[in-house]
Each structure stands twice: as C-alpha cells, then as structure tokens.
C-alpha cells in the first residue's frame, strides 16, 4: 500500500504536551501540508510551547472547545481537513479523581462531537481519516508479569481511563456503524520537554528545583513503561500515513521502571547536573498516601507496530531522562509561567490531601 497523503491536517490538543511535539513535527516535516492546531487552552495547553512555529506559513491556530458543535463544524468548513489527529483531552488521573465529569465532557462528549462532524464532512469521500491517540490505561492493571497487547480486553479503572476507553469504543462504533475511517493507538507513559508539572517526571524536576518534598505514592513500587515523546510522535506519523484503517496499535517504550527507581535515578541525575552532593535530591523523597485505585503495573507489547513498520523506541530511560532534565533546566521561564496562578491552588489542594 502506498502512503496516504494529506493537504490539511487538523490536530486537536496541539498546545498540550504530546500535541505540541506532534504539531512541530508535522509543520516542519511536511511544509506543503497545512497544519491546523485546535485547542481550548485549558490549564495544560500553552501557546508558549509553540512560539517557534508562529512564523511558519503552514501553521494555523484556532482556539475553541471540542464539545462546541457549531465551532467544530466551522473549523471543518474553513479548513477541510482530510486527517484528524485527535489528542485533545483531560489527561491527568489525579484530576479525574477530583472531577470525573470534566473528563466525560471533554474525552467522551468532545470526541463524539468530533466524530459526528467528521462523519458528516467526509460522507461519500474516501480521503478522511480520524486517528484517535489513546492510552494503555484502558487495559487496566497488570500483575508482576505479562504485557498488554492489541487483543487485551478493556478494563479501565480510573475515571480518566474509563473516559478514554469510552472514546475508543465510540471511534470503533463509528467505523462499524457509519464506515468512518478510524485508527487508534494506545500508548504508554510519555515524558520529555513541555510536559505540564502535574505528571510524575516534570513534577519531580520542578520540586527538586524548588527544594520541595518529592511525593511518591504508596510504596513506590508501581510500574510504568516510559516512552520518550519524540518516539511516540514518530509512531503517530507512521500510523497516520501507513496504519491499517480500523486497526489498533500499541506503542510502548520497553522501558519498565518502578516509580521509586525512576525518582531516585532522576534525583541522582539532577544532583550531577546541578553540581550538588550526591544524595541531596534523594533526601527530599517523601512517601505519601497512595492514589485511590492506583493501577499497579502497565507494560506494553509493541510488536505489532514493530513488525508492520519497523518502529521501535530510540531512547532508554537514562538517556531520555537526561535530555528531559536538560530541557527543563534550560527552560525555567516556561516552567515558571505554567506553574504560576492556578497551579499553586491545584498543588496545595492535591498534596495537602496526600498529607504532604
Ligand atoms: P495534555 O494535558 O498535556 O494536553 C491536552 C491538550 O488538550 C491541552 O492543550 C488542552 O488545552 C487541550 N484540551 C483539553 N480539553 C480540551 C477541549 N475540551 N477542547 C479543546 N482542547 C482541549 O495531554 P497530553 O499528555 O499531551 O496527552 C495528549 C493525548 O495523548 C491525550 O488524549 C492523552 O489521553 C493521550 N496520551 C497521553 C499519554 C501521556 O503519557 N501523556 C500517554 C498515552 C496517551
Ligand atoms: P502520572 O505521571 O500521573 O501518570 P499515570 O498515572 O497516568 O501513569 O504518574 C506516574 C506514576 O507516578 C503513577 O504510578 C503515579 C505516580 N506518582 C507519584 O508517585 N507521585 C506523584 O506526585 C505523581 C504525580 C505520580
């Protein structure tokens, strides 16, 4: 099969962490393709992350909410995208525990709204593709062994993963019922530059810089499979152009690590880079009350995308973490900007509850 080609791509959530990397990658790699970034600019969306693209002719930004039907229709009429890369979401598990309804609004209703508009816009056309970027958390939690693969039954256990699972089901239902061309990938934990400091890695980096306690939930033995964000972006590019319609692909880093091992590795790297005595940052580690319903282990088997297209992650955790820390150290103004205002309120409410 020859690669699909697109003249216009609509990327939702392009001002967020993964979205900003996706937008940058597509704008630079495909200069003759128009890239439309649609984002509501919630607390986790930040145009500062895309400043370097403002002068690019093929980059366009539209501000709005994916649940707003007239607005989404207008975006489709104005830009006529042939590919939707749907990343816009409420993305943080802890926030989903505090406010599940917001996750239903954006992740479920917003996705169905986009599916409806895409279905109507692409009726009788074979050019459209709706690609939903999803998470491995839809599969639930693993014991000490085994991996999630594309046939693993869904078993979401947090309000976040339940809302993402619901979006995945709707996308498949739209293919089955209306023949809407869809594709889904389920990816493991991403990390890298521009990640909002509510997620484990940037939160720990930010707290080391502020000499604040490093809150490790429970016994710190929960396992995540970490993937450097650019590796995820390369996989999205491949699948958008070559992935089989209606297929699901798992994307993972082959980089399993317990939270405590990861935080210790991060502390040692930061001591080295900040020229502090070894052990300085580790002394900030504080075990706190566990997250309710905390999934024990995620691990992804990415052999389908590897065998189909040769994709594999290029960075191990040590290298990816070092690059990530370097970026945060060189971009303290970004960190300062995103942690001003509402972040402080979230942080004190969230971590006061964790008895920190
Ligand atoms: P993020 O929170 O950093 O970014 C989400 C973006 O969506 C923000 O720019 C925000 O402003 C925007 N947004 C939120 N609600 C919106 C709405 N109603 N309308 C329009 N825009 C809205 O999230 P992320 O970590 O970059 O994740 C992006 C996608 O990838 C999500 O769908 C997430 O479920 C998925 N994913 C993330 C990871 C991960 O480790 N971060 C792993 C697998 C899959
Ligand atoms: P997170 O980055 O929130 O991603 P997810 O919950 O989607 O996997 O958390 C990664 C792991 O780190 C998870 O097991 C929860 C844990 N964690 C902490 O121990 N302390 C923290 O302050 C945060 C934010 C997460």
CSV table of C-alpha atoms and ligand atoms in Angstrom, one decimal:
chain,number,residue,atom,x,y,z
A,1,UNK,CA,0.0,0.0,0.0
A,2,UNK,CA,1.3,3.5,-0.8
A,3,UNK,CA,1.4,6.1,1.9
A,4,UNK,CA,-1.7,8.2,2.4
A,5,UNK,CA,-1.1,11.9,1.6
A,6,UNK,CA,-2.8,14.9,3.2
A,7,UNK,CA,-3.1,18.5,2.2
A,8,UNK,CA,-4.6,19.6,5.5
A,9,UNK,CA,-4.4,18.0,8.9
A,10,UNK,CA,-6.4,19.0,12.0
A,11,UNK,CA,-4.6,18.4,15.2
A,12,UNK,CA,-6.7,18.7,18.4
A,13,UNK,CA,-4.9,19.4,21.7
A,14,UNK,CA,-1.8,20.7,19.9
A,15,UNK,CA,-0.9,23.2,22.6
A,16,UNK,CA,-0.6,20.3,25.2
A,17,UNK,CA,2.5,18.2,25.9
A,18,UNK,CA,2.3,15.5,23.2
A,19,UNK,CA,0.3,17.7,20.9
A,20,UNK,CA,3.0,20.4,20.7
A,21,UNK,CA,5.5,17.8,19.6
A,22,UNK,CA,3.1,16.4,17.1
A,23,UNK,CA,2.4,19.9,15.7
A,24,UNK,CA,6.0,20.8,15.5
A,25,UNK,CA,7.0,17.5,13.8
A,26,UNK,CA,4.2,17.8,11.1
A,27,UNK,CA,4.7,21.5,10.4
A,28,UNK,CA,8.5,21.0,9.9
A,29,UNK,CA,8.4,17.7,8.1
A,30,UNK,CA,5.5,18.4,5.7
A,31,UNK,CA,5.9,22.1,4.7
A,32,UNK,CA,3.4,21.8,1.8
A,33,UNK,CA,0.7,20.4,4.2
A,34,UNK,CA,-1.5,22.9,6.2
A,35,UNK,CA,-1.5,22.1,9.9
A,36,UNK,CA,-4.4,23.4,11.9
A,37,UNK,CA,-4.0,23.3,15.7
A,38,UNK,CA,-7.3,23.4,17.6
A,39,UNK,CA,-7.0,23.8,21.3
A,40,UNK,CA,-9.1,25.2,24.1
A,41,UNK,CA,-6.0,26.3,26.1
A,42,UNK,CA,-7.0,24.8,29.4
A,43,UNK,CA,-4.5,24.8,32.2
A,44,UNK,CA,-2.4,22.2,30.3
A,45,UNK,CA,-2.4,24.0,27.0
A,46,UNK,CA,0.2,26.7,26.4
A,47,UNK,CA,1.0,28.6,23.2
A,48,UNK,CA,4.4,29.3,24.7
A,49,UNK,CA,5.2,25.7,23.8
A,50,UNK,CA,4.7,26.6,20.0
A,51,UNK,CA,6.3,30.0,19.9
A,52,UNK,CA,8.9,28.9,17.4
A,53,UNK,CA,6.2,28.0,14.8
A,54,UNK,CA,4.3,31.3,14.7
A,55,UNK,CA,6.1,32.4,11.6
A,56,UNK,CA,5.6,29.2,9.7
A,57,UNK,CA,3.3,29.6,6.7
A,58,UNK,CA,1.7,26.2,7.1
A,59,UNK,CA,0.8,26.6,10.8
A,60,UNK,CA,-2.6,27.8,11.9
A,61,UNK,CA,-4.1,28.0,15.4
A,62,UNK,CA,-7.8,28.1,16.3
A,63,UNK,CA,-8.9,28.4,19.9
A,64,UNK,CA,-12.1,26.6,20.9
A,65,UNK,CA,-13.6,23.6,22.6
A,66,UNK,CA,-14.1,20.2,21.0
A,67,UNK,CA,-17.6,19.9,22.6
A,68,UNK,CA,-18.8,23.0,20.7
A,69,UNK,CA,-20.6,21.7,17.6
A,70,UNK,CA,-21.0,24.9,15.6
A,71,UNK,CA,-17.4,25.8,16.2
A,72,UNK,CA,-16.1,22.4,15.1
A,73,UNK,CA,-18.4,22.4,12.0
A,74,UNK,CA,-17.0,25.9,11.1
A,75,UNK,CA,-13.4,24.6,11.5
A,76,UNK,CA,-14.2,21.7,9.1
A,77,UNK,CA,-15.8,24.1,6.6
A,78,UNK,CA,-13.0,26.6,6.8
A,79,UNK,CA,-10.1,24.2,6.6
A,80,UNK,CA,-11.4,20.9,5.1
A,81,UNK,CA,-9.0,18.6,6.9
A,82,UNK,CA,-8.5,15.1,5.5
A,83,UNK,CA,-6.9,13.8,8.6
A,84,UNK,CA,-7.8,14.5,12.3
A,85,UNK,CA,-5.1,13.7,14.8
A,86,UNK,CA,-7.2,13.8,18.0
A,87,UNK,CA,-5.2,14.4,21.1
A,88,UNK,CA,-7.3,17.0,23.0
A,89,UNK,CA,-8.2,15.5,26.3
A,90,UNK,CA,-8.3,15.9,30.1
A,91,UNK,CA,-5.2,13.8,30.7
A,92,UNK,CA,-4.3,13.6,34.4
A,93,UNK,CA,-5.5,10.7,36.5
A,94,UNK,CA,-5.4,12.6,39.8
A,95,UNK,CA,-7.6,15.4,38.4
A,96,UNK,CA,-10.0,12.8,37.1
A,97,UNK,CA,-10.4,11.5,40.7
A,98,UNK,CA,-11.2,15.1,41.8
A,99,UNK,CA,-13.6,15.9,38.9
A,100,UNK,CA,-14.7,13.0,36.8
A,101,UNK,CA,-17.4,14.9,34.9
A,102,UNK,CA,-15.0,17.2,33.2
A,103,UNK,CA,-13.3,14.1,31.8
A,104,UNK,CA,-16.7,12.9,30.5
A,105,UNK,CA,-17.3,16.2,28.9
A,106,UNK,CA,-14.1,16.6,27.0
A,107,UNK,CA,-12.9,13.0,26.5
A,108,UNK,CA,-16.3,11.4,25.7
A,109,UNK,CA,-18.7,14.1,24.6
A,110,UNK,CA,-15.9,16.1,22.8
A,111,UNK,CA,-14.7,13.0,21.0
A,112,UNK,CA,-18.2,12.0,19.9
A,113,UNK,CA,-18.8,15.6,18.7
A,114,UNK,CA,-15.7,15.5,16.6
A,115,UNK,CA,-16.7,12.0,15.2
A,116,UNK,CA,-20.1,13.4,14.2
A,117,UNK,CA,-18.7,16.4,12.4
A,118,UNK,CA,-16.0,14.2,10.6
A,119,UNK,CA,-18.6,11.7,9.6
A,120,UNK,CA,-20.8,14.4,8.1
A,121,UNK,CA,-17.9,16.2,6.4
A,122,UNK,CA,-16.4,13.1,4.9
A,123,UNK,CA,-19.6,11.4,3.7
A,124,UNK,CA,-19.1,9.8,0.3
A,125,UNK,CA,-15.4,10.6,0.4
A,126,UNK,CA,-12.6,8.1,0.8
A,127,UNK,CA,-10.0,10.6,1.9
A,128,UNK,CA,-10.8,11.1,5.6
A,129,UNK,CA,-9.0,9.5,8.5
A,130,UNK,CA,-9.9,10.0,12.2
A,131,UNK,CA,-6.9,9.0,14.2
A,132,UNK,CA,-7.6,8.8,18.0
A,133,UNK,CA,-4.5,9.0,20.2
A,134,UNK,CA,-5.3,6.8,23.3
A,135,UNK,CA,-3.6,5.3,26.3
A,136,UNK,CA,-2.6,1.9,27.6
A,137,UNK,CA,-4.5,2.7,30.8
A,138,UNK,CA,-7.7,1.5,29.0
A,139,UNK,CA,-6.4,-2.1,29.6
A,140,UNK,CA,-6.4,-1.8,33.4
A,141,UNK,CA,-3.6,-3.1,35.6
A,142,UNK,CA,-1.1,-6.0,35.2
A,143,UNK,CA,0.3,-8.3,37.8
A,144,UNK,CA,4.1,-8.8,38.0
A,145,UNK,CA,4.3,-10.4,34.6
A,146,UNK,CA,2.7,-10.2,31.1
A,147,UNK,CA,2.1,-7.3,28.7
A,148,UNK,CA,-0.9,-5.5,27.2
A,149,UNK,CA,-1.3,-6.3,23.5
A,150,UNK,CA,-3.9,-5.2,21.0
A,151,UNK,CA,-6.3,-8.1,22.0
A,152,UNK,CA,-6.2,-7.4,25.7
A,153,UNK,CA,-9.8,-6.8,26.9
A,154,UNK,CA,-10.5,-3.3,28.1
A,155,UNK,CA,-10.7,-2.9,31.9
A,156,UNK,CA,-10.4,0.8,32.8
A,157,UNK,CA,-10.2,1.5,36.5
A,158,UNK,CA,-9.8,5.3,36.9
A,159,UNK,CA,-12.3,8.0,35.7
A,160,UNK,CA,-9.6,9.1,33.2
A,161,UNK,CA,-9.1,5.6,31.7
A,162,UNK,CA,-12.8,5.0,31.7
A,163,UNK,CA,-13.4,8.2,29.7
A,164,UNK,CA,-10.6,7.3,27.2
A,165,UNK,CA,-11.9,3.7,26.9
A,166,UNK,CA,-15.3,5.2,26.1
A,167,UNK,CA,-13.8,7.4,23.4
A,168,UNK,CA,-12.0,4.4,21.9
A,169,UNK,CA,-15.3,2.4,21.8
A,170,UNK,CA,-17.1,5.3,20.2
A,171,UNK,CA,-14.5,5.6,17.5
A,172,UNK,CA,-14.8,1.8,16.7
A,173,UNK,CA,-18.6,2.1,16.8
A,174,UNK,CA,-18.4,4.9,14.2
A,175,UNK,CA,-16.4,2.7,11.9
A,176,UNK,CA,-18.7,-0.2,12.3
A,177,UNK,CA,-21.9,1.7,12.0
A,178,UNK,CA,-21.1,4.5,9.6
A,179,UNK,CA,-17.9,3.2,8.0
A,180,UNK,CA,-16.0,6.2,9.3
A,181,UNK,CA,-12.3,5.5,8.6
A,182,UNK,CA,-10.7,5.4,12.1
A,183,UNK,CA,-7.4,4.3,13.6
A,184,UNK,CA,-6.5,4.1,17.3
A,185,UNK,CA,-3.1,3.8,19.0
A,186,UNK,CA,-2.8,3.1,22.7
A,187,UNK,CA,0.5,4.4,24.2
A,188,UNK,CA,2.3,4.0,27.4
A,189,UNK,CA,3.5,6.9,29.7
A,190,UNK,CA,5.2,9.7,27.7
A,191,UNK,CA,7.9,12.0,29.1
A,192,UNK,CA,10.0,14.8,27.6
A,193,UNK,CA,10.1,18.6,27.1
A,194,UNK,CA,6.9,20.7,27.6
A,195,UNK,CA,5.1,18.2,29.9
A,196,UNK,CA,3.0,20.0,32.5
A,197,UNK,CA,4.4,19.6,36.0
A,198,UNK,CA,1.5,17.6,37.4
A,199,UNK,CA,2.8,14.4,35.9
A,200,UNK,CA,5.4,12.4,37.8
A,201,UNK,CA,8.6,13.4,35.9
A,202,UNK,CA,8.2,17.1,35.5
A,203,UNK,CA,6.6,17.4,38.9
A,204,UNK,CA,9.7,15.9,40.5
A,205,UNK,CA,12.1,18.1,38.4
A,206,UNK,CA,10.2,21.2,39.4
A,207,UNK,CA,10.2,20.2,43.1
A,208,UNK,CA,13.9,19.4,43.1
A,209,UNK,CA,14.5,22.9,41.7
A,210,UNK,CA,12.3,24.4,44.4
A,211,UNK,CA,13.8,22.1,47.1
A,212,UNK,CA,10.3,20.9,47.9
A,213,UNK,CA,9.3,17.3,49.0
A,214,UNK,CA,9.1,14.7,46.3
A,215,UNK,CA,5.7,12.9,46.9
A,216,UNK,CA,6.0,9.2,46.0
A,217,UNK,CA,2.6,7.5,46.2
A,218,UNK,CA,2.1,4.3,48.3
A,219,UNK,CA,5.2,2.0,48.4
A,220,UNK,CA,6.7,3.5,45.2
A,221,UNK,CA,6.6,0.0,43.6
A,222,UNK,CA,4.0,0.8,40.9
A,223,UNK,CA,5.5,0.2,37.5
A,224,UNK,CA,5.1,2.3,34.4
A,225,UNK,CA,6.5,1.8,30.9
A,226,UNK,CA,8.2,5.1,29.8
A,227,UNK,CA,8.4,6.3,26.3
A,228,UNK,CA,10.3,9.4,25.2
A,229,UNK,CA,7.7,11.7,23.5
A,230,UNK,CA,9.5,12.1,20.1
A,231,UNK,CA,9.4,8.3,19.7
A,232,UNK,CA,5.7,8.5,20.2
A,233,UNK,CA,5.5,11.2,17.6
A,234,UNK,CA,7.4,9.1,15.0
A,235,UNK,CA,4.9,6.3,15.6
A,236,UNK,CA,2.0,8.6,15.1
A,237,UNK,CA,3.5,9.9,11.8
A,238,UNK,CA,4.0,6.3,10.6
A,239,UNK,CA,0.5,5.2,11.5
A,240,UNK,CA,-1.2,8.3,10.1
A,241,UNK,CA,0.4,7.5,6.7
A,242,UNK,CA,0.5,3.7,6.7
A,243,UNK,CA,-1.5,2.3,9.6
A,244,UNK,CA,-4.4,0.0,8.6
A,245,UNK,CA,-7.9,1.5,8.8
A,246,UNK,CA,-9.9,0.3,11.8
A,247,UNK,CA,-6.8,-1.2,13.4
A,248,UNK,CA,-5.4,-0.6,16.9
A,249,UNK,CA,-1.7,-0.3,17.5
A,250,UNK,CA,0.0,-0.5,20.9
A,251,UNK,CA,3.0,1.8,21.4
A,252,UNK,CA,5.4,1.3,24.3
A,253,UNK,CA,8.9,2.0,25.4
A,254,UNK,CA,10.2,-1.4,26.5
A,255,UNK,CA,11.3,0.7,29.5
A,256,UNK,CA,9.6,-0.6,32.6
A,257,UNK,CA,10.5,1.0,35.9
A,258,UNK,CA,9.1,1.3,39.4
A,259,UNK,CA,8.3,4.9,40.5
A,260,UNK,CA,10.8,4.8,43.3
A,261,UNK,CA,13.7,3.6,41.0
A,262,UNK,CA,12.7,6.3,38.5
A,263,UNK,CA,12.6,9.1,41.1
A,264,UNK,CA,16.0,8.0,42.5
A,265,UNK,CA,17.5,8.0,39.0
A,266,UNK,CA,16.1,11.4,38.4
A,267,UNK,CA,17.5,12.7,41.8
A,268,UNK,CA,21.0,11.4,41.0
A,269,UNK,CA,21.0,13.0,37.5
A,270,UNK,CA,19.8,16.3,38.9
A,271,UNK,CA,22.5,16.3,41.7
A,272,UNK,CA,25.1,15.7,39.0
A,273,UNK,CA,23.7,18.4,36.6
A,274,UNK,CA,23.2,21.0,39.5
A,275,UNK,CA,26.6,20.1,40.9
A,276,UNK,CA,25.1,19.1,44.3
A,277,UNK,CA,26.5,16.5,46.6
A,278,UNK,CA,25.1,13.0,45.7
A,279,UNK,CA,22.1,12.3,47.9
A,280,UNK,CA,20.9,15.9,48.2
A,281,UNK,CA,17.8,15.4,46.0
A,282,UNK,CA,17.1,11.9,47.3
A,283,UNK,CA,16.7,13.4,50.8
A,284,UNK,CA,13.6,15.2,49.5
A,285,UNK,CA,11.8,11.9,48.7
A,286,UNK,CA,8.6,11.6,50.8
A,287,UNK,CA,6.3,8.5,50.7
A,288,UNK,CA,2.7,9.8,50.8
A,289,UNK,CA,-0.8,8.3,50.9
A,290,UNK,CA,-1.5,6.2,47.8
A,291,UNK,CA,-3.6,7.4,44.9
A,292,UNK,CA,-7.1,5.8,45.2
A,293,UNK,CA,-7.4,2.8,42.9
A,294,UNK,CA,-3.8,3.2,41.8
A,295,UNK,CA,-3.0,0.8,38.9
A,296,UNK,CA,-0.1,-1.4,39.9
A,297,UNK,CA,1.7,-2.1,36.6
A,298,UNK,CA,1.5,-1.1,32.9
A,299,UNK,CA,3.6,-2.8,30.3
A,300,UNK,CA,3.1,-2.7,26.5
A,301,UNK,CA,3.9,-5.2,23.9
A,302,UNK,CA,4.6,-3.1,20.8
A,303,UNK,CA,5.5,-6.0,18.5
A,304,UNK,CA,2.6,-5.3,16.0
A,305,UNK,CA,3.8,-1.8,15.0
A,306,UNK,CA,7.4,-3.1,15.1
A,307,UNK,CA,6.7,-6.0,12.8
A,308,UNK,CA,4.4,-4.0,10.5
A,309,UNK,CA,6.6,-0.9,10.1
A,310,UNK,CA,9.9,-1.4,11.9
A,311,UNK,CA,9.1,1.2,14.6
A,312,UNK,CA,10.9,0.9,17.8
A,313,UNK,CA,11.8,3.3,20.6
A,314,UNK,CA,15.2,5.0,20.2
A,315,UNK,CA,15.8,6.2,23.8
A,316,UNK,CA,16.3,4.3,27.0
A,317,UNK,CA,15.1,5.8,30.3
A,318,UNK,CA,18.6,7.1,31.4
A,319,UNK,CA,19.2,8.9,28.1
A,320,UNK,CA,15.6,10.2,27.8
A,321,UNK,CA,15.6,11.4,31.4
A,322,UNK,CA,18.9,13.2,31.0
A,323,UNK,CA,17.6,15.0,27.9
A,324,UNK,CA,14.4,15.9,29.6
A,325,UNK,CA,16.1,17.3,32.7
A,326,UNK,CA,18.5,19.3,30.4
A,327,UNK,CA,15.4,20.8,28.7
A,328,UNK,CA,13.8,21.9,32.0
A,329,UNK,CA,17.0,23.3,33.3
A,330,UNK,CA,17.3,25.5,30.1
A,331,UNK,CA,13.7,26.5,30.1
A,332,UNK,CA,12.9,27.6,33.6
A,333,UNK,CA,10.9,30.5,32.3
A,334,UNK,CA,8.4,28.0,30.7
A,335,UNK,CA,8.2,26.2,34.0
A,336,UNK,CA,7.7,29.4,35.9
A,337,UNK,CA,5.0,30.5,33.5
A,338,UNK,CA,3.0,27.3,33.7
A,339,UNK,CA,3.3,27.0,37.4
A,340,UNK,CA,2.0,30.5,38.2
A,341,UNK,CA,-1.6,31.1,39.2
A,342,UNK,CA,-4.0,28.1,39.2
A,343,UNK,CA,-1.1,25.6,39.5
A,344,UNK,CA,-0.4,26.6,43.1
A,345,UNK,CA,-4.0,26.1,44.1
A,346,UNK,CA,-4.1,22.7,42.5
A,347,UNK,CA,-0.8,21.7,44.1
A,348,UNK,CA,-1.8,22.7,47.6
A,349,UNK,CA,-5.3,21.0,47.4
A,350,UNK,CA,-3.9,17.9,45.8
A,351,UNK,CA,-0.9,17.4,48.0
A,352,UNK,CA,-2.5,18.6,51.2
A,353,UNK,CA,-4.9,15.7,50.6
A,354,UNK,CA,-1.8,13.4,50.3
A,355,UNK,CA,-0.7,14.6,53.8
A,356,UNK,CA,2.4,16.3,52.5
B,1,LIG,P1,-2.1,17.5,27.9
B,1,LIG,O1,-3.0,17.6,29.1
B,1,LIG,O2,-0.7,17.9,28.1
B,1,LIG,O3,-2.7,18.3,26.7
B,1,LIG,C1,-4.1,18.2,26.4
B,1,LIG,C2,-4.4,19.4,25.5
B,1,LIG,O4,-5.8,19.3,25.1
B,1,LIG,C3,-4.2,20.8,26.1
B,1,LIG,O5,-3.5,21.6,25.2
B,1,LIG,C4,-5.6,21.3,26.4
B,1,LIG,O6,-5.7,22.7,26.3
B,1,LIG,C5,-6.4,20.6,25.3
B,1,LIG,N1,-7.8,20.4,25.6
B,1,LIG,C6,-8.3,19.9,26.8
B,1,LIG,N2,-9.6,20.0,26.8
B,1,LIG,C7,-10.0,20.5,25.6
B,1,LIG,C8,-11.2,20.8,24.9
B,1,LIG,N3,-12.4,20.5,25.6
B,1,LIG,N4,-11.2,21.3,23.7
B,1,LIG,C9,-10.1,21.5,23.0
B,1,LIG,N5,-8.9,21.3,23.6
B,1,LIG,C10,-8.8,20.8,24.8
B,1,LIG,O7,-2.1,16.0,27.5
B,1,LIG,P2,-1.0,15.0,26.8
B,1,LIG,O8,-0.2,14.4,27.8
B,1,LIG,O9,-0.3,15.8,25.8
B,1,LIG,O10,-1.9,13.9,26.1
B,1,LIG,C11,-2.4,14.1,24.8
B,1,LIG,C12,-3.3,12.9,24.4
B,1,LIG,O11,-2.5,11.7,24.4
B,1,LIG,C13,-4.4,12.7,25.3
B,1,LIG,O12,-5.5,12.3,24.5
B,1,LIG,C14,-4.0,11.6,26.2
B,1,LIG,O13,-5.0,10.8,26.7
B,1,LIG,C15,-3.1,10.8,25.3
B,1,LIG,N6,-2.0,10.0,25.9
B,1,LIG,C16,-1.2,10.6,26.8
B,1,LIG,C17,-0.1,9.9,27.4
B,1,LIG,C18,0.9,10.6,28.3
B,1,LIG,O14,1.7,9.9,28.9
B,1,LIG,N7,0.8,11.9,28.5
B,1,LIG,C19,0.1,8.6,27.1
B,1,LIG,C20,-0.8,8.0,26.2
B,1,LIG,C21,-1.9,8.7,25.6
B,2,LIG,P1,1.5,10.1,36.3
B,2,LIG,O1,2.6,10.8,35.7
B,2,LIG,O2,0.4,10.8,36.9
B,2,LIG,O3,0.9,9.1,35.1
B,2,LIG,P2,-0.2,7.9,35.2
B,2,LIG,O4,-0.9,7.9,36.5
B,2,LIG,O5,-1.1,8.3,34.1
B,2,LIG,O6,0.6,6.7,34.9
B,2,LIG,O7,2.0,9.1,37.3
B,2,LIG,C1,3.0,8.1,37.0
B,2,LIG,C2,3.2,7.2,38.2
B,2,LIG,O8,3.8,8.0,39.3
B,2,LIG,C3,1.9,6.7,38.8
B,2,LIG,O9,2.1,5.3,39.3
B,2,LIG,C4,1.6,7.6,40.0
B,2,LIG,C5,2.9,8.0,40.5
B,2,LIG,N1,3.0,9.4,41.0
B,2,LIG,C6,3.6,9.6,42.3
B,2,LIG,O10,4.1,8.6,42.9
B,2,LIG,N2,3.7,10.9,42.8
B,2,LIG,C7,3.2,11.9,42.1
B,2,LIG,O11,3.3,13.1,42.6
B,2,LIG,C8,2.6,11.7,40.8
B,2,LIG,C9,2.0,12.9,40.0
B,2,LIG,C10,2.5,10.4,40.3
